[in-house]
Amino acid sequence: MPQSQGFRQQQQQQQVQNASSAQVLLSSLIEMPLADFETRLQNELLDNEALEVSDHEGNDGGDYADADGENYEAGDPLDDAVGDYRTLDDVPDNLREAYTNRGEDDRRERQIGADETSYDDLYRQIGELDLNDHERAIMVYLVGSLDESGFLTKDDATLADELAFNEYIDTTPEEVARLAGLMQQFEPRGIGARNLRDCLLLQLPRTGEAREVIDRFYDDFIHSRWNRIAERMHLSDEDVERVRREIGHLNPRPGSVLSEGSRASAPTVVPDFRVTIDTEGNPVVSQHRGDLPELRVSPAFAETLVMHRAARDRAAERGENAALSRSQEEAFIYARQKVTAAQSFIESVRRRFQTLQSVMEAIVALQREFFVNDDDETLLVPMVLKDVAERAHVDISTVSRAINSKYVETDYGVYSLRHFFSTQFTSADGETVAARQVKAALAEIVAGEDKRAPLSDEAIADALAARGLKVARRTVSKYRIQLNIPKAGLRR
C-alpha cells in the first residue's frame, strides 16, 4: 500500500475517532439535568487550564467568545496551530506516554430522597383532625383534587362549585380555603400548595435566609440569578452556597411520593425549563441556566500555540530546520491537547443548549393546548419520542436523553418532561385518545358514581365503553391504582 494512501486512511480513522468522542461527550451533557451539568462544568474548569471563564458578564446562551469578543473559528492562527500533532501517532515516542488523554469523570447523581407515603397517609391525617362529617367530606375531596405535583391549583370558588355539583356538599370558598390551609400542614410538607413558591415556603422555617430568598426574591431564584440575590441580601459566597444547599433539599413535587407502596425520588428543585405565555397567547420556552459562566479558551494557551507555529513558519521561510527543541515540543503538545479539549467542550456546551431548546420547543408545540389553557390535563394529546424527534430534527435516542430527569415549570406547577408522553387508545369513532384522557374519564366516572353502590372495575370499563373508550378491565384496574382510587368495596 502506498505510504500516502496509508496516511490518508490513518487520518480518516482518527477523524472518525474524534467525532465519536465528541458525540459521546455531547450525549453525556444532554442527558444531565441542570444540577449535574453545573457540577460537570465546574469540574472541567478545574481539570483543564486552557478552559476558563470569560470576562464577559452574563450568559445569553449565544456563542462562547474570547476576551476580545471574537470566537475562535476554523482558519484563524489558533486553529492552524492546533492542526499540528493531531494524534498521538504524530507525537515523538518519548512523549506519547506522558500525554495520554484523561477519561471522563463519572457522572454524579444528585437526587433527593423522599419518604414512603401514599394517599392513605393523607386520609389518615384527615382522620386525626377534629372535624365534623361535613368538613371531613370536603377534605377528602380536596385530597382527590391534588395534581401530580401535589398542588391544589384550582381556586376556592371553583372547588366550592365542584363540591356542590359533584358531591352535593353546600360550602363556601372561605370554608374551602380554611380546610385547604389545614391540609397544607400535612406530611409530606408542601402538599396542598397552590404553586411552587408556596410549596417551598411550606417546607422552610418561618425565619431564615432561605425563606427570604423564596419569599422576597422568588423571580431571581427561579432564574438562578444568585449573584443578584447575594448582592441584595448582602450574602457571602459561603452564605449563598449554604442557602442553595438548604433549598436544594426541598421537594418541589411532594405529590411525586404519593404512590401506592412505592418509593419515589424527587428531582432537584430548579427545573431545567420554564414555559410562559406571551401577550399574544403563545407559549415561550426559556432555559434555566443557573450560574453557568461564559466560557473561553485561555488566551495564554492560545498564544503559546500561535507563537510556536509562527516560529516554525519563520524557520521554514529562512530554510532552517523547523524542528522544535524537546522542551518546546512538550509545551506545544501539552497546550494543543488542552486547547483542543477546551474547544470541544465549549462546542458541546453550545450544542447542548441548542438541542435541549429544540426538544422542549417541539414538546410545547405538540402539547400547545395544554400550555395555553392553564395546564388542562384533558388537553394533552398522544405523543411518543418519535413525534418529538421528527419535529426537533434529532434522533429518538437524543430525545430520550434530553428528557431524562428534566423538569419544566409553568405558572401552575412543575412537570417531568416524561409527563407529556403518553400511549394512545382508539375511540369508537376512530380518533386517537391519550391514556391520560382515559384516566381523566375514569376519575370523572368514579366521582359521579352512587356512593352507596360504587362501580366495580368491570362496570367502569363498561362506562368507558359507553363513552367510546374501549379499555380492558385490567387496564382500568391499573389506571385506578395509579390514580390512587380505592377498590369499590373501600369507596362506600
Short mmCIF file of C-alpha atoms in Angstrom, two decimals:
data_model
loop_
_atom_site.label_atom_id
_atom_site.label_comp_id
_atom_site.label_asym_id
_atom_site.label_seq_id
_atom_site.Cartn_x
_atom_site.Cartn_y
_atom_site.Cartn_z
CA MET A 1 0.00 0.00 0.00
CA PRO A 2 1.47 3.40 -0.93
CA GLN A 3 2.60 5.46 2.06
CA SER A 4 0.35 8.43 1.13
CA GLN A 5 -2.72 6.19 0.96
CA GLY A 6 -1.93 4.69 4.36
CA PHE A 7 -1.56 8.17 5.84
CA ARG A 8 -4.94 9.23 4.43
CA GLN A 9 -6.61 6.16 5.92
CA GLN A 10 -4.98 6.88 9.26
CA GLN A 11 -6.26 10.46 9.12
CA GLN A 12 -9.77 9.28 8.27
CA GLN A 13 -9.76 6.79 11.14
CA GLN A 14 -8.63 9.49 13.55
CA GLN A 15 -11.33 11.87 12.33
CA VAL A 16 -13.95 9.19 12.94
CA GLN A 17 -12.50 8.57 16.41
CA ASN A 18 -12.52 12.30 17.24
CA ALA A 19 -16.10 12.66 16.00
CA SER A 20 -17.13 9.66 18.08
CA SER A 21 -15.53 11.11 21.23
CA ALA A 22 -17.24 14.46 20.64
CA GLN A 23 -20.59 12.72 20.20
CA VAL A 24 -20.12 10.75 23.43
CA LEU A 25 -19.36 13.99 25.29
CA LEU A 26 -22.38 15.76 23.78
CA SER A 27 -24.69 12.84 24.58
CA SER A 28 -23.48 12.82 28.17
CA LEU A 29 -24.05 16.56 28.60
CA ILE A 30 -27.51 16.43 27.02
CA GLU A 31 -28.57 13.70 29.43
CA MET A 32 -27.52 15.66 32.52
CA PRO A 33 -30.09 17.75 34.38
CA LEU A 34 -29.00 21.28 35.24
CA ALA A 35 -27.55 20.47 38.67
CA ASP A 36 -25.31 17.69 37.30
CA PHE A 37 -24.34 19.85 34.33
CA GLU A 38 -23.25 22.70 36.61
CA THR A 39 -21.06 20.25 38.53
CA ARG A 40 -19.55 18.85 35.33
CA LEU A 41 -18.77 22.33 34.03
CA GLN A 42 -17.04 23.35 37.25
CA ASN A 43 -15.01 20.12 37.22
CA GLU A 44 -13.96 20.79 33.64
CA LEU A 45 -12.78 24.28 34.60
CA LEU A 46 -10.68 22.78 37.38
CA ASP A 47 -9.22 20.00 35.23
CA ASN A 48 -8.37 21.94 32.08
CA GLU A 49 -6.19 25.03 32.43
CA ALA A 50 -6.95 26.01 28.83
CA LEU A 51 -10.63 26.44 29.68
CA GLU A 52 -11.59 29.49 31.68
CA VAL A 53 -14.43 31.85 32.49
CA SER A 54 -14.82 34.76 30.11
CA ASP A 55 -14.61 38.34 31.37
CA HIS A 56 -18.00 38.99 29.75
CA GLU A 57 -20.83 39.39 32.23
CA GLY A 58 -24.00 37.35 31.88
CA ASN A 59 -24.79 34.46 29.64
CA ASP A 60 -27.23 35.00 26.83
CA GLY A 61 -26.89 31.46 25.62
CA GLY A 62 -25.04 32.56 22.49
CA ASP A 63 -21.61 31.53 21.29
CA TYR A 64 -18.81 31.41 23.82
CA ALA A 65 -16.33 34.14 22.97
CA ASP A 66 -12.74 35.03 23.80
CA ALA A 67 -11.63 38.13 25.69
CA ASP A 68 -11.79 40.25 22.55
CA GLY A 69 -15.31 39.12 21.76
CA GLU A 70 -14.18 37.11 18.72
CA ASN A 71 -14.87 33.40 18.51
CA TYR A 72 -12.05 31.01 17.76
CA GLU A 73 -13.07 29.81 14.33
CA ALA A 74 -11.55 27.49 11.78
CA GLY A 75 -8.94 29.29 9.74
CA ASP A 76 -7.54 31.60 12.41
CA PRO A 77 -3.95 31.25 13.74
CA LEU A 78 -5.08 29.21 16.72
CA ASP A 79 -6.88 26.68 14.55
CA ASP A 80 -3.82 26.34 12.33
CA ALA A 81 -1.59 25.85 15.34
CA VAL A 82 -3.84 23.18 16.80
CA GLY A 83 -3.62 21.39 13.49
CA ASP A 84 -0.16 20.09 14.36
CA TYR A 85 0.27 16.85 16.33
CA ARG A 86 -3.39 15.95 15.87
CA THR A 87 -2.86 12.38 17.07
CA LEU A 88 -0.58 10.55 19.47
CA ASP A 89 0.94 8.85 16.43
CA ASP A 90 2.31 12.27 15.46
CA VAL A 91 3.92 12.74 18.86
CA PRO A 92 7.55 11.66 19.31
CA ASP A 93 7.89 8.30 21.09
CA ASN A 94 9.45 9.84 24.20
CA LEU A 95 6.34 11.98 24.76
CA ARG A 96 3.47 9.64 23.97
CA GLU A 97 3.16 8.05 27.38
CA ALA A 98 3.26 11.38 29.22
CA TYR A 99 0.38 12.96 27.31
CA THR A 100 -2.48 10.48 27.18
CA ASN A 101 -5.97 11.87 27.31
CA ARG A 102 -7.75 11.52 30.61
CA GLY A 103 -11.11 9.73 30.77
CA GLU A 104 -14.33 11.50 31.57
CA ASP A 105 -15.31 11.87 35.20
CA ASP A 106 -18.08 9.60 36.40
CA ARG A 107 -21.38 11.31 36.28
CA ARG A 108 -22.66 12.29 39.70
CA GLU A 109 -26.21 11.51 40.57
CA ARG A 110 -27.92 14.17 42.66
CA GLN A 111 -31.39 13.21 43.64
CA ILE A 112 -33.30 14.00 46.77
CA GLY A 113 -34.75 11.00 48.55
CA ALA A 114 -38.35 11.04 49.65
CA ASP A 115 -40.15 9.13 52.38
CA GLU A 116 -42.51 6.32 51.56
CA THR A 117 -46.06 7.53 51.72
CA SER A 118 -49.38 7.27 49.91
CA TYR A 119 -52.76 8.93 49.67
CA ASP A 120 -53.83 6.64 52.52
CA ASP A 121 -51.48 8.66 54.74
CA LEU A 122 -53.33 11.83 53.78
CA TYR A 123 -56.68 10.24 54.58
CA ARG A 124 -55.24 9.04 57.90
CA GLN A 125 -54.12 12.58 58.72
CA ILE A 126 -57.63 13.83 57.94
CA GLY A 127 -58.93 11.35 60.49
CA GLU A 128 -56.61 12.77 63.13
CA LEU A 129 -58.18 16.22 62.86
CA ASP A 130 -61.15 17.33 64.94
CA LEU A 131 -63.60 17.65 62.05
CA ASN A 132 -67.31 17.06 61.61
CA ASP A 133 -68.61 14.86 58.78
CA HIS A 134 -69.24 17.87 56.55
CA GLU A 135 -65.67 19.18 56.90
CA ARG A 136 -64.18 15.71 56.56
CA ALA A 137 -66.02 15.16 53.27
CA ILE A 138 -64.62 18.42 51.92
CA MET A 139 -61.09 17.48 52.99
CA VAL A 140 -61.36 14.12 51.23
CA TYR A 141 -62.46 15.90 48.06
CA LEU A 142 -59.53 18.34 48.32
CA VAL A 143 -57.07 15.45 48.58
CA GLY A 144 -58.62 13.95 45.47
CA SER A 145 -58.20 17.29 43.68
CA LEU A 146 -54.41 17.37 44.07
CA ASP A 147 -52.46 17.25 40.82
CA GLU A 148 -49.42 15.04 40.16
CA SER A 149 -47.14 17.56 41.87
CA GLY A 150 -49.30 17.51 44.99
CA PHE A 151 -50.54 21.06 44.30
CA LEU A 152 -54.11 22.29 44.76
CA THR A 153 -54.23 24.50 41.69
CA LYS A 154 -57.99 25.09 41.45
CA ASP A 155 -59.25 28.25 43.13
CA ASP A 156 -61.52 28.10 46.16
CA ALA A 157 -64.63 29.23 44.30
CA THR A 158 -64.20 26.52 41.66
CA LEU A 159 -63.73 23.86 44.32
CA ALA A 160 -66.83 25.06 46.17
CA ASP A 161 -68.84 24.81 42.94
CA GLU A 162 -67.50 21.32 42.22
CA LEU A 163 -68.37 20.16 45.73
CA ALA A 164 -71.93 21.39 45.29
CA PHE A 165 -72.30 19.90 41.81
CA ASN A 166 -70.42 16.60 42.18
CA GLU A 167 -70.80 15.78 45.88
CA TYR A 168 -73.96 17.71 46.80
CA ILE A 169 -71.99 19.43 49.57
CA ASP A 170 -73.00 23.01 50.29
CA THR A 171 -69.93 25.06 51.19
CA THR A 172 -68.29 28.44 50.61
CA PRO A 173 -64.93 29.49 49.12
CA GLU A 174 -63.94 30.71 52.60
CA GLU A 175 -64.54 27.30 54.15
CA VAL A 176 -62.64 25.61 51.33
CA ALA A 177 -59.70 27.98 51.90
CA ARG A 178 -59.69 27.24 55.64
CA LEU A 179 -59.69 23.47 55.15
CA ALA A 180 -57.09 23.70 52.37
CA GLY A 181 -54.90 25.54 54.88
CA LEU A 182 -55.24 22.59 57.26
CA MET A 183 -54.16 20.21 54.50
CA GLN A 184 -51.02 22.29 53.96
CA GLN A 185 -49.93 21.22 57.45
CA PHE A 186 -49.90 17.56 56.39
CA GLU A 187 -46.91 15.39 55.59
CA PRO A 188 -45.19 15.37 53.18
CA ARG A 189 -44.51 19.06 53.71
CA GLY A 190 -45.58 21.18 50.76
CA ILE A 191 -48.64 19.10 49.96
CA GLY A 192 -51.68 21.17 49.04
CA ALA A 193 -49.63 24.19 47.98
CA ARG A 194 -51.19 26.42 45.33
CA ASN A 195 -47.95 26.81 43.37
CA LEU A 196 -44.22 26.05 43.51
CA ARG A 197 -43.38 29.15 45.56
CA ASP A 198 -45.91 28.25 48.26
CA CYS A 199 -44.72 24.65 48.19
CA LEU A 200 -41.15 25.67 49.02
CA LEU A 201 -42.25 28.15 51.69
CA LEU A 202 -44.32 25.45 53.41
CA GLN A 203 -41.16 23.38 53.81
CA LEU A 204 -38.97 26.16 55.21
CA PRO A 205 -38.72 27.53 58.77
CA ARG A 206 -40.64 30.75 59.40
CA THR A 207 -37.40 32.71 59.53
CA GLY A 208 -34.05 32.39 57.81
CA GLU A 209 -32.19 33.41 54.68
CA ALA A 210 -33.51 30.52 52.58
CA ARG A 211 -37.08 31.59 53.31
CA GLU A 212 -36.24 35.21 52.49
CA VAL A 213 -34.87 34.12 49.11
CA ILE A 214 -38.11 32.32 48.20
CA ASP A 215 -40.39 34.91 49.81
CA ARG A 216 -38.79 38.13 48.54
CA PHE A 217 -36.63 37.14 45.57
CA TYR A 218 -38.55 34.27 44.02
CA ASP A 219 -38.24 35.55 40.45
CA ASP A 220 -34.48 35.81 40.83
CA PHE A 221 -34.42 32.35 42.39
CA ILE A 222 -36.32 30.56 39.61
CA HIS A 223 -33.98 32.17 37.07
CA SER A 224 -30.95 31.26 39.22
CA ARG A 225 -29.76 34.86 39.48
CA TRP A 226 -27.74 34.12 42.60
CA ASN A 227 -25.31 36.97 42.07
CA ARG A 228 -28.20 39.44 42.24
CA ILE A 229 -29.68 37.69 45.30
CA ALA A 230 -26.31 37.78 47.06
CA GLU A 231 -25.94 41.50 46.36
CA ARG A 232 -29.44 42.41 47.55
CA MET A 233 -29.25 40.24 50.67
CA HIS A 234 -25.57 41.01 51.39
CA LEU A 235 -24.62 37.33 51.32
CA SER A 236 -21.09 35.99 51.11
CA ASP A 237 -20.17 33.16 48.73
CA GLU A 238 -20.31 30.76 51.69
CA ASP A 239 -23.77 32.03 52.64
CA VAL A 240 -25.03 31.57 49.09
CA GLU A 241 -23.71 28.02 48.96
CA ARG A 242 -25.34 27.20 52.31
CA VAL A 243 -28.69 28.67 51.23
CA ARG A 244 -28.56 26.81 47.92
CA ARG A 245 -27.91 23.55 49.73
CA GLU A 246 -30.83 24.17 52.08
CA ILE A 247 -33.23 24.95 49.23
CA GLY A 248 -31.79 22.09 47.20
CA HIS A 249 -33.02 19.62 49.81
CA LEU A 250 -36.63 20.75 49.45
CA ASN A 251 -39.12 18.74 47.43
CA PRO A 252 -40.67 20.72 44.55
CA ARG A 253 -43.19 17.96 43.82
CA PRO A 254 -44.44 16.49 47.12
CA GLY A 255 -47.14 14.66 45.17
CA SER A 256 -44.47 12.54 43.49
CA VAL A 257 -44.17 10.42 46.65
CA LEU A 258 -47.89 9.66 46.75
CA SER A 259 -47.64 6.30 45.02
CA GLU A 260 -49.10 3.11 46.39
CA GLY A 261 -46.41 1.05 48.07
CA SER A 262 -43.54 2.55 46.10
CA ARG A 263 -40.59 4.68 46.93
CA ALA A 264 -40.23 7.80 44.86
CA SER A 265 -37.44 10.26 44.36
CA ALA A 266 -37.91 13.96 43.85
CA PRO A 267 -35.81 15.90 41.37
CA THR A 268 -33.51 18.78 42.05
CA VAL A 269 -35.53 21.85 42.98
CA VAL A 270 -34.59 24.03 39.99
CA PRO A 271 -36.38 22.97 36.77
CA ASP A 272 -34.42 22.94 33.52
CA PHE A 273 -37.07 24.86 31.59
CA ARG A 274 -39.79 27.42 32.10
CA VAL A 275 -42.80 27.94 29.84
CA THR A 276 -44.62 31.26 29.95
CA ILE A 277 -47.42 32.69 27.83
CA ASP A 278 -46.70 35.94 25.98
CA THR A 279 -49.12 38.82 25.46
CA GLU A 280 -50.41 37.24 22.26
CA GLY A 281 -51.22 33.95 23.98
CA ASN A 282 -48.27 31.97 22.62
CA PRO A 283 -46.10 29.70 24.79
CA VAL A 284 -42.47 30.78 25.18
CA VAL A 285 -39.71 28.36 26.23
CA SER A 286 -36.69 29.50 28.23
CA GLN A 287 -33.93 27.51 29.87
CA HIS A 288 -32.84 27.89 33.46
CA ARG A 289 -29.08 28.24 33.08
CA GLY A 290 -28.26 28.70 36.75
CA ASP A 291 -24.93 30.38 37.41
CA LEU A 292 -23.33 28.85 34.34
CA PRO A 293 -20.47 31.13 33.27
CA GLU A 294 -19.49 32.08 29.75
CA LEU A 295 -16.51 30.00 28.66
CA ARG A 296 -13.50 30.73 26.51
CA VAL A 297 -10.15 29.25 25.55
CA SER A 298 -7.38 30.68 27.71
CA PRO A 299 -5.58 33.46 25.77
CA ALA A 300 -2.29 32.34 27.35
CA PHE A 301 -2.64 28.82 25.96
CA ALA A 302 -3.79 30.14 22.60
CA GLU A 303 -0.78 32.45 22.45
CA THR A 304 1.56 29.53 23.18
CA LEU A 305 0.27 27.63 20.15
CA VAL A 306 0.35 30.63 17.86
CA MET A 307 3.90 31.56 18.91
CA HIS A 308 5.23 28.04 18.29
CA ARG A 309 3.53 27.89 14.91
CA ALA A 310 4.92 31.31 13.97
CA ALA A 311 8.43 30.23 15.00
CA ARG A 312 8.14 27.18 12.75
CA ASP A 313 6.93 29.25 9.82
CA ARG A 314 9.77 31.77 10.19
CA ALA A 315 12.35 28.98 10.32
CA ALA A 316 10.86 27.35 7.24
CA GLU A 317 10.95 30.65 5.33
CA ARG A 318 14.65 31.01 6.13
CA GLY A 319 15.30 27.44 5.03
CA GLU A 320 16.37 26.47 8.53
CA ASN A 321 15.49 23.34 10.47
CA ALA A 322 11.93 23.96 11.70
CA ALA A 323 12.07 21.24 14.35
CA LEU A 324 11.35 22.34 17.91
CA SER A 325 13.52 21.54 20.87
CA ARG A 326 12.30 18.82 23.20
CA SER A 327 11.06 21.35 25.78
CA GLN A 328 9.31 23.33 23.05
CA GLU A 329 7.66 20.18 21.72
CA GLU A 330 6.48 19.26 25.22
CA ALA A 331 4.97 22.71 25.77
CA PHE A 332 3.40 22.71 22.32
CA ILE A 333 1.83 19.25 22.67
CA TYR A 334 0.51 19.97 26.16
CA ALA A 335 -1.04 23.27 25.08
CA ARG A 336 -2.50 21.75 21.92
CA GLN A 337 -4.19 18.90 23.79
CA LYS A 338 -5.65 21.23 26.41
CA VAL A 339 -6.89 23.75 23.83
CA THR A 340 -8.44 21.01 21.70
CA ALA A 341 -10.26 19.64 24.75
CA ALA A 342 -11.43 23.14 25.71
CA GLN A 343 -12.72 23.87 22.20
CA SER A 344 -14.54 20.55 22.11
CA PHE A 345 -16.16 21.17 25.49
CA ILE A 346 -17.25 24.71 24.59
CA GLU A 347 -18.82 23.48 21.36
CA SER A 348 -20.57 20.63 23.19
CA VAL A 349 -21.98 23.08 25.74
CA ARG A 350 -23.33 25.25 22.94
CA ARG A 351 -24.89 22.28 21.19
CA ARG A 352 -26.38 21.02 24.48
CA PHE A 353 -28.33 24.24 24.97
CA GLN A 354 -29.36 24.24 21.32
CA THR A 355 -30.56 20.62 21.40
CA LEU A 356 -32.46 20.96 24.68
CA GLN A 357 -34.15 24.11 23.41
CA SER A 358 -35.22 22.38 20.19
CA VAL A 359 -36.59 19.35 22.04
CA MET A 360 -38.52 21.43 24.58
CA GLU A 361 -39.94 23.70 21.88
CA ALA A 362 -41.09 20.60 19.99
CA ILE A 363 -42.82 19.24 23.11
CA VAL A 364 -44.55 22.57 23.72
CA ALA A 365 -45.64 22.81 20.09
CA LEU A 366 -47.12 19.31 20.15
CA GLN A 367 -48.84 19.89 23.51
CA ARG A 368 -49.67 23.55 22.84
CA GLU A 369 -53.29 23.34 24.00
CA PHE A 370 -52.17 22.12 27.43
CA PHE A 371 -49.79 25.03 27.97
CA VAL A 372 -52.07 27.79 26.68
CA ASN A 373 -55.08 26.55 28.64
CA ASP A 374 -53.79 26.70 32.22
CA ASP A 375 -52.21 23.21 32.16
CA ASP A 376 -55.51 21.46 31.42
CA GLU A 377 -54.66 17.74 31.64
CA THR A 378 -57.59 16.78 29.44
CA LEU A 379 -56.00 18.61 26.51
CA LEU A 380 -52.82 16.51 26.46
CA VAL A 381 -52.62 14.55 23.21
CA PRO A 382 -50.92 11.21 22.50
CA MET A 383 -47.22 11.80 21.94
CA VAL A 384 -44.22 9.49 21.67
CA LEU A 385 -40.48 10.07 21.34
CA LYS A 386 -40.64 9.75 17.57
CA ASP A 387 -43.09 12.66 17.30
CA VAL A 388 -40.69 14.98 19.13
CA ALA A 389 -37.64 13.66 17.26
CA GLU A 390 -39.21 14.41 13.89
CA ARG A 391 -40.23 17.92 14.88
CA ALA A 392 -36.90 18.76 16.55
CA HIS A 393 -34.89 17.16 13.70
CA VAL A 394 -32.92 14.87 16.03
CA ASP A 395 -32.92 11.12 16.53
CA ILE A 396 -35.07 9.31 19.07
CA SER A 397 -32.15 8.47 21.36
CA THR A 398 -31.33 12.18 21.63
CA VAL A 399 -34.90 12.96 22.69
CA SER A 400 -34.72 10.19 25.29
CA ARG A 401 -31.55 11.70 26.74
CA ALA A 402 -32.88 15.25 26.55
CA ILE A 403 -35.94 14.45 28.67
CA ASN A 404 -34.03 12.35 31.19
CA SER A 405 -34.54 13.75 34.72
CA LYS A 406 -35.60 17.09 33.24
CA TYR A 407 -38.45 19.22 34.55
CA VAL A 408 -40.36 22.22 33.26
CA GLU A 409 -42.02 24.90 35.35
CA THR A 410 -45.23 26.69 34.39
CA ASP A 411 -47.38 29.13 36.33
CA TYR A 412 -49.38 26.16 37.59
CA GLY A 413 -46.80 23.58 38.58
CA VAL A 414 -43.63 21.66 37.85
CA TYR A 415 -43.79 18.68 35.48
CA SER A 416 -41.42 15.95 34.44
CA LEU A 417 -40.89 16.08 30.69
CA ARG A 418 -41.96 12.43 30.60
CA HIS A 419 -45.35 13.62 31.86
CA PHE A 420 -46.14 14.81 28.34
CA PHE A 421 -45.52 11.45 26.68
CA SER A 422 -48.41 9.01 26.53
CA THR A 423 -49.58 5.94 24.71
CA GLN A 424 -52.86 6.13 22.87
CA PHE A 425 -56.18 4.34 22.53
CA THR A 426 -58.60 4.41 19.63
CA SER A 427 -62.09 5.61 20.40
CA ALA A 428 -65.24 4.24 18.82
CA ASP A 429 -65.18 6.90 16.12
CA GLY A 430 -61.57 6.12 15.21
CA GLU A 431 -59.95 9.11 16.91
CA THR A 432 -56.81 8.63 18.99
CA VAL A 433 -57.11 9.28 22.69
CA ALA A 434 -54.23 9.71 25.14
CA ALA A 435 -54.02 7.29 28.07
CA ARG A 436 -54.13 10.35 30.30
CA GLN A 437 -57.52 11.28 28.86
CA VAL A 438 -58.77 7.78 29.65
CA LYS A 439 -57.60 8.28 33.23
CA ALA A 440 -59.42 11.60 33.40
CA ALA A 441 -62.61 9.95 32.16
CA LEU A 442 -62.16 7.14 34.69
CA ALA A 443 -61.76 9.62 37.54
CA GLU A 444 -64.84 11.52 36.38
CA ILE A 445 -66.92 8.32 36.28
CA VAL A 446 -65.87 7.38 39.81
CA ALA A 447 -66.55 10.91 41.07
CA GLY A 448 -70.08 10.72 39.73
CA GLU A 449 -70.93 7.20 40.90
CA ASP A 450 -73.56 6.39 43.51
CA LYS A 451 -71.54 6.28 46.73
CA ARG A 452 -73.96 3.71 48.11
CA ALA A 453 -73.14 1.34 45.24
CA PRO A 454 -69.61 2.05 43.92
CA LEU A 455 -68.74 0.75 40.47
CA SER A 456 -66.54 -2.30 40.02
CA ASP A 457 -63.63 -2.20 37.57
CA GLU A 458 -65.77 -4.14 35.08
CA ALA A 459 -68.58 -1.60 35.45
CA ILE A 460 -66.11 1.26 34.98
CA ALA A 461 -64.83 -0.41 31.79
CA ASP A 462 -68.44 -0.60 30.56
CA ALA A 463 -68.97 3.07 31.40
CA LEU A 464 -65.83 4.00 29.47
CA ALA A 465 -67.01 1.91 26.53
CA ALA A 466 -70.29 3.84 26.61
CA ARG A 467 -68.18 6.97 26.09
CA GLY A 468 -66.48 5.37 23.11
CA LEU A 469 -63.34 4.33 25.02
CA LYS A 470 -62.72 0.60 24.79
CA VAL A 471 -60.43 -0.30 27.69
CA ALA A 472 -59.82 -3.74 29.21
CA ARG A 473 -60.80 -4.35 32.85
CA ARG A 474 -57.17 -4.99 33.84
CA THR A 475 -56.23 -1.63 32.31
CA VAL A 476 -58.99 0.02 34.34
CA SER A 477 -57.57 -1.63 37.46
CA LYS A 478 -54.06 -0.39 36.67
CA TYR A 479 -55.19 3.16 36.00
CA ARG A 480 -57.38 3.18 39.11
CA ILE A 481 -54.37 2.25 41.23
CA GLN A 482 -52.24 4.91 39.53
CA LEU A 483 -54.95 7.46 40.33
CA ASN A 484 -54.99 6.31 43.95
CA ILE A 485 -58.67 5.37 43.74
CA PRO A 486 -59.54 2.57 46.21
CA LYS A 487 -61.39 -0.58 45.19
CA ALA A 488 -65.17 -0.40 45.03
CA GLY A 489 -65.55 -2.02 48.44
CA LEU A 490 -63.46 0.72 50.05
CA ARG A 491 -65.29 3.60 48.36
CA ARG A 492 -68.59 3.18 50.21
#
